[in-house]
Short mmCIF file of C-alpha atoms and ligand atoms in Angstrom, two decimals:
data_model
loop_
_atom_site.label_atom_id
_atom_site.label_comp_id
_atom_site.label_asym_id
_atom_site.label_seq_id
_atom_site.Cartn_x
_atom_site.Cartn_y
_atom_site.Cartn_z
CA MET Y 275 0.00 -0.01 0.00
CA THR Y 276 1.37 3.41 -0.88
CA ASP Y 277 0.98 6.29 1.48
CA GLN Y 278 -0.73 9.13 -0.35
CA SER Y 279 -0.74 11.58 2.57
CA PRO Y 280 1.42 14.67 2.04
CA LYS Y 281 4.93 14.59 3.47
CA ARG Y 282 5.59 17.20 6.15
CA LEU Y 283 8.43 19.66 5.98
CA PHE Y 284 9.77 21.64 8.92
CA ILE Y 285 12.14 24.49 8.05
CA LYS Y 286 14.11 26.44 10.64
CA THR Y 287 15.68 29.66 9.37
CA TYR Y 288 18.69 31.30 10.95
CA GLY Y 289 20.28 34.61 10.09
CA CYS Y 290 19.37 37.19 7.52
CA GLN Y 291 16.33 38.03 5.39
CA MET Y 292 17.81 36.35 2.38
CA ASN Y 293 17.68 33.11 4.27
CA VAL Y 294 14.00 33.79 5.00
CA TYR Y 295 13.45 34.26 1.25
CA ASP Y 296 15.50 31.14 0.43
CA SER Y 297 13.52 29.08 2.93
CA GLN Y 298 10.30 30.12 1.17
CA ARG Y 299 11.72 29.16 -2.19
CA MET Y 300 12.97 25.82 -0.86
CA ALA Y 301 9.51 25.14 0.61
CA GLU Y 302 8.02 25.89 -2.80
CA ALA Y 303 10.50 23.62 -4.56
CA LEU Y 304 9.73 20.78 -2.14
CA GLY Y 305 6.04 21.65 -2.35
CA ALA Y 306 6.14 20.48 -5.94
CA GLU Y 307 7.36 17.11 -4.53
CA GLY Y 308 4.33 16.82 -2.26
CA TYR Y 309 5.79 18.34 0.89
CA VAL Y 310 3.63 20.68 2.99
CA GLU Y 311 5.07 22.87 5.73
CA THR Y 312 4.51 22.11 9.39
CA ASP Y 313 5.63 24.25 12.31
CA ARG Y 314 6.76 21.29 14.41
CA ALA Y 315 9.91 19.26 13.95
CA ASP Y 316 8.57 16.23 15.80
CA ASP Y 317 5.89 15.31 13.23
CA ALA Y 318 7.96 16.23 10.15
CA ASP Y 319 9.15 13.86 7.44
CA MET Y 320 11.92 16.28 6.58
CA VAL Y 321 13.67 18.80 8.80
CA LEU Y 322 15.64 21.49 6.96
CA LEU Y 323 17.93 23.82 8.85
CA ASN Y 324 18.72 26.93 6.78
CA THR Y 325 21.88 28.16 8.43
CA CYS Y 326 23.97 31.30 8.95
CA HIS Y 327 27.77 31.46 9.10
CA ILE Y 328 28.26 35.14 9.73
CA ARG Y 329 29.42 34.85 13.36
CA GLU Y 330 30.69 31.86 15.31
CA LYS Y 331 27.66 31.81 17.62
CA ALA Y 332 25.26 31.60 14.65
CA ALA Y 333 27.22 28.69 13.17
CA GLU Y 334 27.49 26.78 16.49
CA LYS Y 335 23.69 27.01 16.89
CA LEU Y 336 23.40 24.51 14.04
CA TYR Y 337 25.33 21.88 15.93
CA SER Y 338 23.35 22.28 19.13
CA ASP Y 339 20.09 22.06 17.19
CA LEU Y 340 21.31 18.95 15.37
CA GLY Y 341 22.21 17.43 18.74
CA ARG Y 342 18.63 18.02 19.84
CA LEU Y 343 17.30 16.18 16.76
CA LYS Y 344 19.22 12.98 17.66
CA PRO Y 345 16.45 11.30 19.68
CA LEU Y 346 13.92 12.06 16.96
CA LYS Y 347 16.10 10.52 14.27
CA ALA Y 348 16.75 7.48 16.52
CA GLU Y 349 13.00 7.03 16.90
CA ARG Y 350 12.26 7.58 13.20
CA PRO Y 351 15.30 6.69 11.06
CA ASP Y 352 13.40 7.59 7.85
CA LEU Y 353 13.20 11.23 8.96
CA LYS Y 354 15.29 13.21 6.49
CA ILE Y 355 17.51 15.91 7.99
CA GLY Y 356 18.96 18.53 5.67
CA VAL Y 357 21.36 21.40 6.26
CA ALA Y 358 21.09 24.34 3.88
CA GLY Y 359 22.49 27.85 3.77
CA CYS Y 360 25.86 29.31 4.53
CA VAL Y 361 27.20 26.76 7.05
CA ALA Y 362 26.37 24.13 4.45
CA GLN Y 363 28.37 26.07 1.92
CA ALA Y 364 31.31 26.65 4.22
CA GLU Y 365 31.61 23.19 5.78
CA GLY Y 366 30.13 20.87 3.15
CA ASP Y 367 30.48 17.16 3.94
CA GLU Y 368 32.34 17.98 7.13
CA ILE Y 369 28.85 18.47 8.60
CA ILE Y 370 27.94 14.84 7.88
CA ARG Y 371 31.24 13.62 9.30
CA ARG Y 372 30.62 15.53 12.51
CA MET Y 373 26.89 14.79 12.59
CA PRO Y 374 26.11 11.51 10.75
CA LEU Y 375 22.38 12.00 11.34
CA VAL Y 376 22.42 14.61 8.55
CA ASP Y 377 21.19 13.24 5.21
CA LEU Y 378 21.54 16.25 2.91
CA VAL Y 379 23.81 19.28 2.69
CA VAL Y 380 22.86 21.93 0.18
CA GLY Y 381 24.53 25.28 -0.39
CA PRO Y 382 22.66 28.52 -1.18
CA GLN Y 383 23.36 28.29 -4.92
CA ALA Y 384 22.25 24.70 -5.31
CA TYR Y 385 18.86 24.49 -3.63
CA HIS Y 386 16.98 24.09 -6.89
CA ARG Y 387 18.51 20.58 -6.84
CA LEU Y 388 16.93 19.86 -3.47
CA PRO Y 389 13.92 17.96 -4.83
CA ALA Y 390 16.23 15.54 -6.69
CA MET Y 391 18.38 15.23 -3.56
CA ALA Y 392 15.27 14.48 -1.50
CA ARG Y 393 14.30 11.72 -3.93
CA GLY Y 394 17.81 10.28 -3.64
CA GLU Y 395 18.49 11.03 -7.33
CA ALA Y 396 21.28 13.55 -6.75
CA PRO Y 397 24.35 13.58 -4.51
CA ALA Y 398 23.58 14.17 -0.86
CA VAL Y 399 26.10 16.99 -0.63
CA ASP Y 400 25.91 19.87 -3.12
CA THR Y 401 27.85 23.04 -2.45
CA GLU Y 402 28.62 23.93 -6.02
CA PHE Y 403 28.23 27.29 -7.61
CA PRO Y 404 26.52 25.83 -10.68
CA ALA Y 405 26.60 27.62 -14.05
CA GLU Y 406 22.80 27.49 -14.30
CA ASP Y 407 20.75 30.05 -12.43
CA LYS Y 408 18.83 28.38 -9.61
CA PHE Y 409 15.95 30.85 -10.10
CA ASP Y 410 15.39 29.44 -13.59
CA HIS Y 411 14.89 26.01 -12.11
CA LEU Y 412 12.59 26.83 -9.23
CA PRO Y 413 8.78 26.58 -9.43
CA GLU Y 414 6.71 29.78 -9.72
CA ARG Y 415 6.11 31.66 -6.52
CA ARG Y 416 3.05 30.41 -4.72
CA ALA Y 417 0.97 32.06 -2.06
CA THR Y 418 2.09 29.88 0.86
CA ARG Y 419 0.71 32.23 3.49
CA ARG Y 420 -1.25 35.34 2.83
CA HIS Y 421 1.17 38.12 3.63
CA PRO Y 422 1.11 41.60 2.10
CA ALA Y 423 4.85 42.17 2.47
CA ALA Y 424 7.32 39.97 0.56
CA PHE Y 425 11.03 39.60 0.00
CA LEU Y 426 12.50 39.38 -3.49
CA THR Y 427 16.17 38.50 -4.09
CA VAL Y 428 17.63 40.69 -6.84
CA GLN Y 429 21.33 40.18 -6.21
CA GLU Y 430 23.51 37.68 -4.39
CA GLY Y 431 27.08 37.50 -3.28
CA CYS Y 432 29.65 40.13 -2.50
CA ASP Y 433 32.88 41.29 -4.14
CA LYS Y 434 33.86 43.71 -1.38
CA PHE Y 435 35.89 41.39 0.84
CA CYS Y 436 35.65 43.22 4.12
CA ALA Y 437 38.37 41.65 6.26
CA PHE Y 438 35.95 40.19 8.85
CA CYS Y 439 33.29 38.78 6.56
CA VAL Y 440 32.54 35.26 5.28
CA VAL Y 441 29.90 36.36 2.78
CA PRO Y 442 32.18 36.61 -0.28
CA TYR Y 443 33.16 32.98 0.41
CA THR Y 444 29.76 31.49 1.35
CA ARG Y 445 27.59 33.37 -1.14
CA GLY Y 446 30.26 33.83 -3.79
CA ALA Y 447 30.81 36.61 -6.30
CA GLU Y 448 28.18 39.26 -6.99
CA VAL Y 449 25.47 38.09 -9.35
CA SER Y 450 22.54 40.26 -10.33
CA ARG Y 451 19.26 38.92 -11.70
CA PRO Y 452 17.98 40.56 -14.92
CA ALA Y 453 15.41 43.33 -14.46
CA ALA Y 454 12.83 41.49 -16.57
CA ARG Y 455 12.88 38.51 -14.17
CA ILE Y 456 12.61 40.72 -11.15
CA LEU Y 457 9.72 42.70 -12.63
CA SER Y 458 7.82 39.55 -13.54
CA GLU Y 459 8.32 38.08 -10.06
CA ALA Y 460 7.19 41.38 -8.55
CA ARG Y 461 4.05 41.50 -10.76
CA ASP Y 462 3.28 37.97 -9.78
CA LEU Y 463 3.58 38.80 -6.08
CA VAL Y 464 1.37 41.86 -6.49
CA ALA Y 465 -1.24 39.79 -8.31
CA ARG Y 466 -1.32 37.59 -5.21
CA GLY Y 467 -2.04 40.49 -2.91
CA VAL Y 468 1.47 41.66 -2.02
CA ARG Y 469 1.67 45.44 -1.60
CA GLU Y 470 5.19 45.82 -0.24
CA ILE Y 471 8.38 44.30 -1.61
CA THR Y 472 11.81 44.37 -0.02
CA LEU Y 473 14.52 43.83 -2.61
CA LEU Y 474 17.25 41.67 -1.16
CA GLY Y 475 20.93 41.39 -1.88
CA GLN Y 476 24.10 41.03 0.17
CA ASN Y 477 25.22 44.14 -1.63
CA VAL Y 478 21.88 45.16 -3.10
CA ASN Y 479 22.81 48.66 -4.22
CA GLY Y 480 25.66 47.13 -6.25
CA TRP Y 481 22.92 45.56 -8.45
CA HIS Y 482 24.13 45.64 -12.04
CA GLY Y 483 21.80 43.29 -13.91
CA GLU Y 484 20.52 43.47 -17.45
CA GLY Y 485 17.73 45.88 -18.27
CA ALA Y 486 18.49 48.86 -16.02
CA ALA Y 487 21.52 51.01 -15.33
CA GLY Y 488 21.52 50.32 -11.63
CA LEU Y 489 19.31 49.78 -8.58
CA GLY Y 490 17.87 53.29 -8.82
CA GLU Y 491 16.54 52.62 -12.32
CA LEU Y 492 15.34 49.15 -11.37
CA ILE Y 493 13.36 50.68 -8.53
CA ARG Y 494 11.90 53.26 -10.94
CA GLN Y 495 10.71 50.40 -13.16
CA LEU Y 496 9.20 48.55 -10.18
CA ALA Y 497 7.45 51.72 -9.03
CA GLY Y 498 5.50 51.55 -12.30
CA ILE Y 499 3.73 48.36 -11.17
CA GLU Y 500 0.15 49.22 -10.29
CA GLY Y 501 -0.65 48.01 -6.76
CA LEU Y 502 2.92 47.89 -5.54
CA ASP Y 503 2.60 50.56 -2.86
CA ARG Y 504 5.87 50.15 -0.98
CA ILE Y 505 9.44 49.33 -2.02
CA ARG Y 506 12.43 48.78 0.30
CA TYR Y 507 15.88 47.30 -0.25
CA THR Y 508 18.60 45.85 1.92
CA THR Y 509 21.63 45.60 2.52
CA SER Y 510 23.66 48.43 1.03
CA HIS Y 511 27.33 49.34 0.99
CA PRO Y 512 28.13 53.05 1.28
CA ASN Y 513 30.38 52.98 -1.79
CA ASP Y 514 27.51 51.85 -4.01
CA MET Y 515 25.00 54.59 -3.13
CA ALA Y 516 24.80 56.00 -6.67
CA ASP Y 517 23.34 59.43 -7.38
CA ASP Y 518 20.44 57.90 -9.21
CA LEU Y 519 19.51 55.74 -6.24
CA ILE Y 520 19.66 58.78 -3.93
CA ALA Y 521 17.48 60.64 -6.43
CA ALA Y 522 14.98 57.75 -6.36
CA HIS Y 523 14.53 58.44 -2.63
CA ARG Y 524 13.66 62.03 -3.55
CA ASP Y 525 11.35 61.19 -6.44
CA LEU Y 526 9.45 58.04 -5.65
CA PRO Y 527 6.74 58.00 -2.98
CA GLN Y 528 6.72 54.18 -3.12
CA LEU Y 529 10.34 54.03 -2.00
CA MET Y 530 10.05 54.03 1.80
CA PRO Y 531 12.04 56.57 3.82
CA TYR Y 532 14.22 53.93 5.44
CA LEU Y 533 17.76 52.89 4.64
CA HIS Y 534 20.00 50.28 6.24
CA LEU Y 535 23.54 51.48 5.56
CA PRO Y 536 26.17 49.58 7.55
CA VAL Y 537 29.29 51.56 8.43
CA GLN Y 538 30.88 49.07 10.91
CA SER Y 539 33.16 51.64 12.58
CA GLY Y 540 33.66 55.38 12.90
CA SER Y 541 37.46 55.19 12.93
CA ASP Y 542 39.44 55.65 9.73
CA ARG Y 543 42.20 53.40 11.04
CA VAL Y 544 39.75 50.56 11.73
CA LEU Y 545 37.85 51.14 8.47
CA LYS Y 546 41.13 50.76 6.64
CA ALA Y 547 42.04 47.56 8.55
CA MET Y 548 38.55 46.27 7.73
CA ASN Y 549 39.15 46.94 4.00
CA ARG Y 550 35.98 48.99 3.85
CA LYS Y 551 37.40 51.36 1.20
CA HIS Y 552 35.63 54.41 2.61
CA THR Y 553 36.48 56.85 5.37
CA ARG Y 554 34.38 58.15 8.22
CA ASP Y 555 34.07 61.44 6.35
CA ASP Y 556 32.93 59.70 3.14
CA TYR Y 557 30.14 58.17 5.17
CA LEU Y 558 29.12 61.41 6.87
CA ARG Y 559 29.03 63.28 3.57
CA LEU Y 560 26.99 60.50 2.01
CA VAL Y 561 24.47 60.71 4.85
CA ASP Y 562 24.18 64.47 4.22
CA ARG Y 563 23.44 63.86 0.53
CA ILE Y 564 20.85 61.23 1.30
CA ARG Y 565 19.16 63.46 3.84
CA ALA Y 566 19.19 66.36 1.41
CA ALA Y 567 17.24 64.15 -1.02
CA ARG Y 568 14.84 62.74 1.57
CA PRO Y 569 15.02 64.72 4.84
CA ASP Y 570 12.84 62.37 6.90
CA ILE Y 571 14.76 59.19 5.96
CA LEU Y 572 15.44 56.85 8.85
CA LEU Y 573 18.95 55.44 8.81
CA THR Y 574 20.02 52.22 10.43
CA SER Y 575 23.42 50.54 10.51
CA ASP Y 576 25.64 47.70 11.62
CA PHE Y 577 28.63 48.08 13.92
CA ILE Y 578 31.40 45.76 15.06
CA ALA Y 579 32.97 46.21 18.48
CA GLY Y 580 36.49 45.01 19.22
CA PHE Y 581 37.82 44.54 15.69
CA PRO Y 582 41.51 43.45 15.90
CA GLY Y 583 43.68 46.51 16.61
CA GLU Y 584 40.78 48.72 17.71
CA THR Y 585 41.91 51.15 20.46
CA ASP Y 586 39.91 53.17 22.94
CA ALA Y 587 40.37 56.19 20.66
CA ASP Y 588 38.96 54.26 17.69
CA HIS Y 589 36.01 53.20 19.77
CA ALA Y 590 35.42 56.80 20.83
CA ASP Y 591 35.41 57.76 17.13
CA THR Y 592 32.68 55.23 16.53
CA LEU Y 593 30.57 56.63 19.39
CA ARG Y 594 31.05 60.13 17.96
CA LEU Y 595 29.95 58.98 14.54
CA ILE Y 596 26.80 57.45 16.04
CA GLU Y 597 26.11 60.75 17.86
CA GLU Y 598 26.66 62.72 14.68
CA VAL Y 599 24.45 60.64 12.42
CA GLY Y 600 21.63 59.65 14.80
CA PHE Y 601 20.32 56.21 13.87
CA GLY Y 602 16.77 54.89 14.03
CA THR Y 603 18.16 51.62 15.26
CA ALA Y 604 21.28 49.59 14.65
CA PHE Y 605 22.73 46.16 15.02
CA SER Y 606 25.99 45.89 16.83
CA PHE Y 607 28.11 42.80 17.23
CA LYS Y 608 31.24 41.77 19.01
CA TYR Y 609 33.93 40.85 16.51
CA SER Y 610 33.98 37.15 15.84
CA PRO Y 611 36.97 35.70 13.93
CA ARG Y 612 35.78 33.66 10.96
CA PRO Y 613 37.92 30.93 9.43
CA GLY Y 614 39.31 31.83 6.00
CA THR Y 615 38.78 35.61 6.30
CA PRO Y 616 41.77 38.00 6.17
CA ALA Y 617 41.28 39.20 9.76
CA ALA Y 618 41.00 35.70 11.23
CA GLY Y 619 44.62 35.45 12.36
CA ARG Y 620 44.96 38.94 13.84
CA ALA Y 621 45.44 39.49 17.56
CA LEU Y 622 42.13 39.92 19.37
CA VAL Y 623 41.12 42.80 21.60
CA PRO Y 624 40.72 41.40 25.12
CA GLU Y 625 37.22 39.97 25.51
CA ALA Y 626 36.29 42.17 28.48
CA VAL Y 627 37.28 45.27 26.55
CA ALA Y 628 35.26 44.24 23.50
CA ASP Y 629 32.27 43.46 25.76
CA ALA Y 630 32.47 46.84 27.47
CA ARG Y 631 32.67 48.63 24.07
CA LEU Y 632 29.74 46.65 22.76
CA HIS Y 633 27.59 47.57 25.78
CA GLU Y 634 28.51 51.22 25.49
CA MET Y 635 27.60 51.26 21.84
CA GLN Y 636 24.35 49.39 22.44
CA ALA Y 637 23.33 51.77 25.22
CA LEU Y 638 23.88 54.78 22.98
CA LEU Y 639 22.02 53.15 20.06
CA ALA Y 640 19.13 52.21 22.37
CA ARG Y 641 18.85 55.84 23.55
CA GLN Y 642 18.73 56.97 19.91
CA GLN Y 643 16.13 54.38 19.04
CA LYS Y 644 13.96 55.50 21.94
CA ALA Y 645 14.26 59.19 20.95
CA VAL Y 646 13.41 58.40 17.29
CA GLN Y 647 10.36 56.37 18.30
CA GLU Y 648 9.16 59.01 20.73
CA GLY Y 649 9.51 61.54 17.91
CA MET Y 650 6.93 59.55 15.97
CA VAL Y 651 4.25 60.17 18.64
CA GLY Y 652 1.72 62.69 17.31
CA ARG Y 653 2.61 62.00 13.65
CA THR Y 654 0.27 60.36 11.15
CA LEU Y 655 1.96 57.58 9.17
CA GLY Y 656 1.04 54.95 6.64
CA VAL Y 657 0.76 51.46 8.21
CA LEU Y 658 0.41 48.23 6.24
CA PHE Y 659 -1.44 45.66 8.36
CA GLU Y 660 0.44 42.33 8.34
CA LYS Y 661 -1.40 40.28 10.96
CA PRO Y 662 -3.98 40.44 13.73
CA GLY Y 663 -2.59 41.41 17.16
CA ARG Y 664 -3.10 39.47 20.38
CA LEU Y 665 -5.91 41.69 21.68
CA PRO Y 666 -9.41 41.42 20.15
CA GLY Y 667 -9.85 43.86 17.26
CA GLN Y 668 -6.15 44.67 17.16
CA MET Y 669 -4.02 44.73 14.05
CA VAL Y 670 -0.21 44.91 13.73
CA GLY Y 671 1.55 46.43 10.81
CA LYS Y 672 4.65 48.27 9.71
CA SER Y 673 4.94 52.02 9.42
CA ASP Y 674 6.73 53.72 6.51
CA TYR Y 675 9.78 53.77 8.80
CA LEU Y 676 9.50 49.99 9.47
CA HIS Y 677 8.37 50.31 13.07
CA SER Y 678 5.82 47.76 14.26
CA VAL Y 679 2.57 49.58 15.02
CA PHE Y 680 -0.32 48.15 17.10
CA VAL Y 681 -3.73 49.59 16.23
CA GLN Y 682 -7.33 48.91 17.34
CA ALA Y 683 -9.00 48.34 13.96
CA PRO Y 684 -11.78 45.76 14.27
CA GLU Y 685 -13.09 46.45 10.73
CA ALA Y 686 -9.68 46.22 9.06
CA ALA Y 687 -8.12 43.27 7.22
CA VAL Y 688 -4.59 42.06 6.73
CA GLY Y 689 -3.23 43.88 3.70
CA ASP Y 690 -4.97 47.17 4.38
CA LEU Y 691 -2.70 50.20 4.08
CA VAL Y 692 -4.12 52.89 6.37
CA GLN Y 693 -3.23 56.21 7.94
CA VAL Y 694 -2.52 55.88 11.63
CA ARG Y 695 -1.86 58.56 14.24
CA ILE Y 696 0.89 57.40 16.61
CA VAL Y 697 -0.10 57.84 20.24
CA ALA Y 698 2.58 55.98 22.21
CA SER Y 699 6.00 54.39 22.00
CA ALA Y 700 6.90 51.08 23.63
CA PRO Y 701 10.45 49.58 23.70
CA ASN Y 702 10.20 47.89 20.29
CA SER Y 703 6.94 49.07 18.84
CA LEU Y 704 4.52 51.96 18.53
CA GLU Y 705 0.85 52.25 19.32
CA GLY Y 706 -1.54 54.17 17.07
CA VAL Y 707 -5.17 54.96 16.34
CA LEU Y 708 -6.82 55.04 12.92
CA ALA Y 709 -6.53 58.59 11.59
N1 5AD M 963 32.18 39.45 13.50
C1 5AD M 963 31.22 40.30 13.95
N2 5AD M 963 30.27 40.82 13.16
C2 5AD M 963 30.29 40.52 11.85
N3 5AD M 963 29.48 40.91 10.85
C3 5AD M 963 29.91 40.30 9.73
N4 5AD M 963 30.98 39.54 9.98
C4 5AD M 963 31.24 39.65 11.30
C5 5AD M 963 32.23 39.11 12.19
N5 5AD M 963 33.16 38.30 11.72
C6 5AD M 963 28.41 41.85 10.98
C7 5AD M 963 28.63 43.10 10.18
C8 5AD M 963 27.65 42.97 9.04
C9 5AD M 963 26.55 42.19 9.68
C10 5AD M 963 25.61 41.47 8.77
O1 5AD M 963 27.19 41.27 10.54
O2 5AD M 963 28.32 44.23 10.94
O3 5AD M 963 27.22 44.19 8.50
FE1 SF4 M 964 30.50 41.22 4.09
FE2 SF4 M 964 31.55 43.63 3.54
FE3 SF4 M 964 30.33 42.19 1.58
FE4 SF4 M 964 28.87 43.29 3.59
S1 SF4 M 964 30.07 44.43 2.04
S2 SF4 M 964 28.69 41.16 2.79
S3 SF4 M 964 30.23 43.10 5.33
S4 SF4 M 964 32.23 41.61 2.69
#
């Protein structure tokens, strides 16, 4: 007797938004094989861990999670366990050697081969950078869950080689998808009820695909799609903020007033050691130009504390840069040496010093975040409802500036884009009333 019931797939996603997007596309690819998603590992037929290699802690999380799956695999040996994403790319079959319970290892450029791997018709380890484009071999986007905001990968990989970063090795060289493909995927998403699209790329503003001169022009083309109300993009490198992209922020109401622009450090010495190829002053002048084009833009950033060689004076420079710019929010991390990167062998800043610097940076950034959020109180902003809140009649959505906003709106539906007057600020969200 053959079992006709659908196979269940549990995906856990670590790390960045591109992994979130990749997980959706892998679910779609396996969907064509009869897999349906479940939110529990213990009743799944396949468990897929879509991993992140950016910092050591993120990578180690995979091994502790795999350890936790051991009893499940012992109970049900036919359970398939797959490792995808950047740890898969970096460690390949080493993962199976260390954790024999793993059946499949698939890198970020090979996941269109996942269905064949799952059927046992392709090698169990695939970390190639194949010549074919995985996007050409994936099934059409499907509406897995009704959600009015979607991610769309337009560019992958990075050619910048910052001294701390594994991305150029795990995601490979920069590759941009052609504009026509991106536009057709965007139209498809909009036809399914999507109103907001975030364009994704490790170095998204370095997009240089066919059919447009750069990301600015690509965004202009996307802005012509009827029903696409909001466009965002992430993550950008300061050196690739072209004039046309800055002008798009001035010209296009669909392009949201929000920009994630990592700077990593405010010290020229450290920026040089990081191979960032821009100075503190380059960044500050760029911020001025962006704000001249779109005065209300909310800037966010990434910072690393305790990069090898960083002194107290360098750290003070970073704090001063944060003060000067004023960020809406920012991610800050303690430096984590990554195997294979240029900075990996350099002498570390003592752990306690790096910890203290990280805390100081985070405290300052938290004060800025609080001030920015409090500054929203009294303003009327667009909010796109993404899901019902916990309280009866409550909806939760994102403001133009990407803050989560809770609103009493019993008549409203997910996908409504409404005007909301902000009445209060909580630590990580805002509260508003329908305007
Ligand atoms: N150590 C600490 N933080 C890192 N990041 C990237 N690599 C490292 C590392 N080795 C941070 C950078 C980057 C963000 C995605 O992660 O700030 O912008
Ligand atoms: Fe990593 Fe630098 Fe490329 Fe960003 S720009 S992905 S930090 S190498």
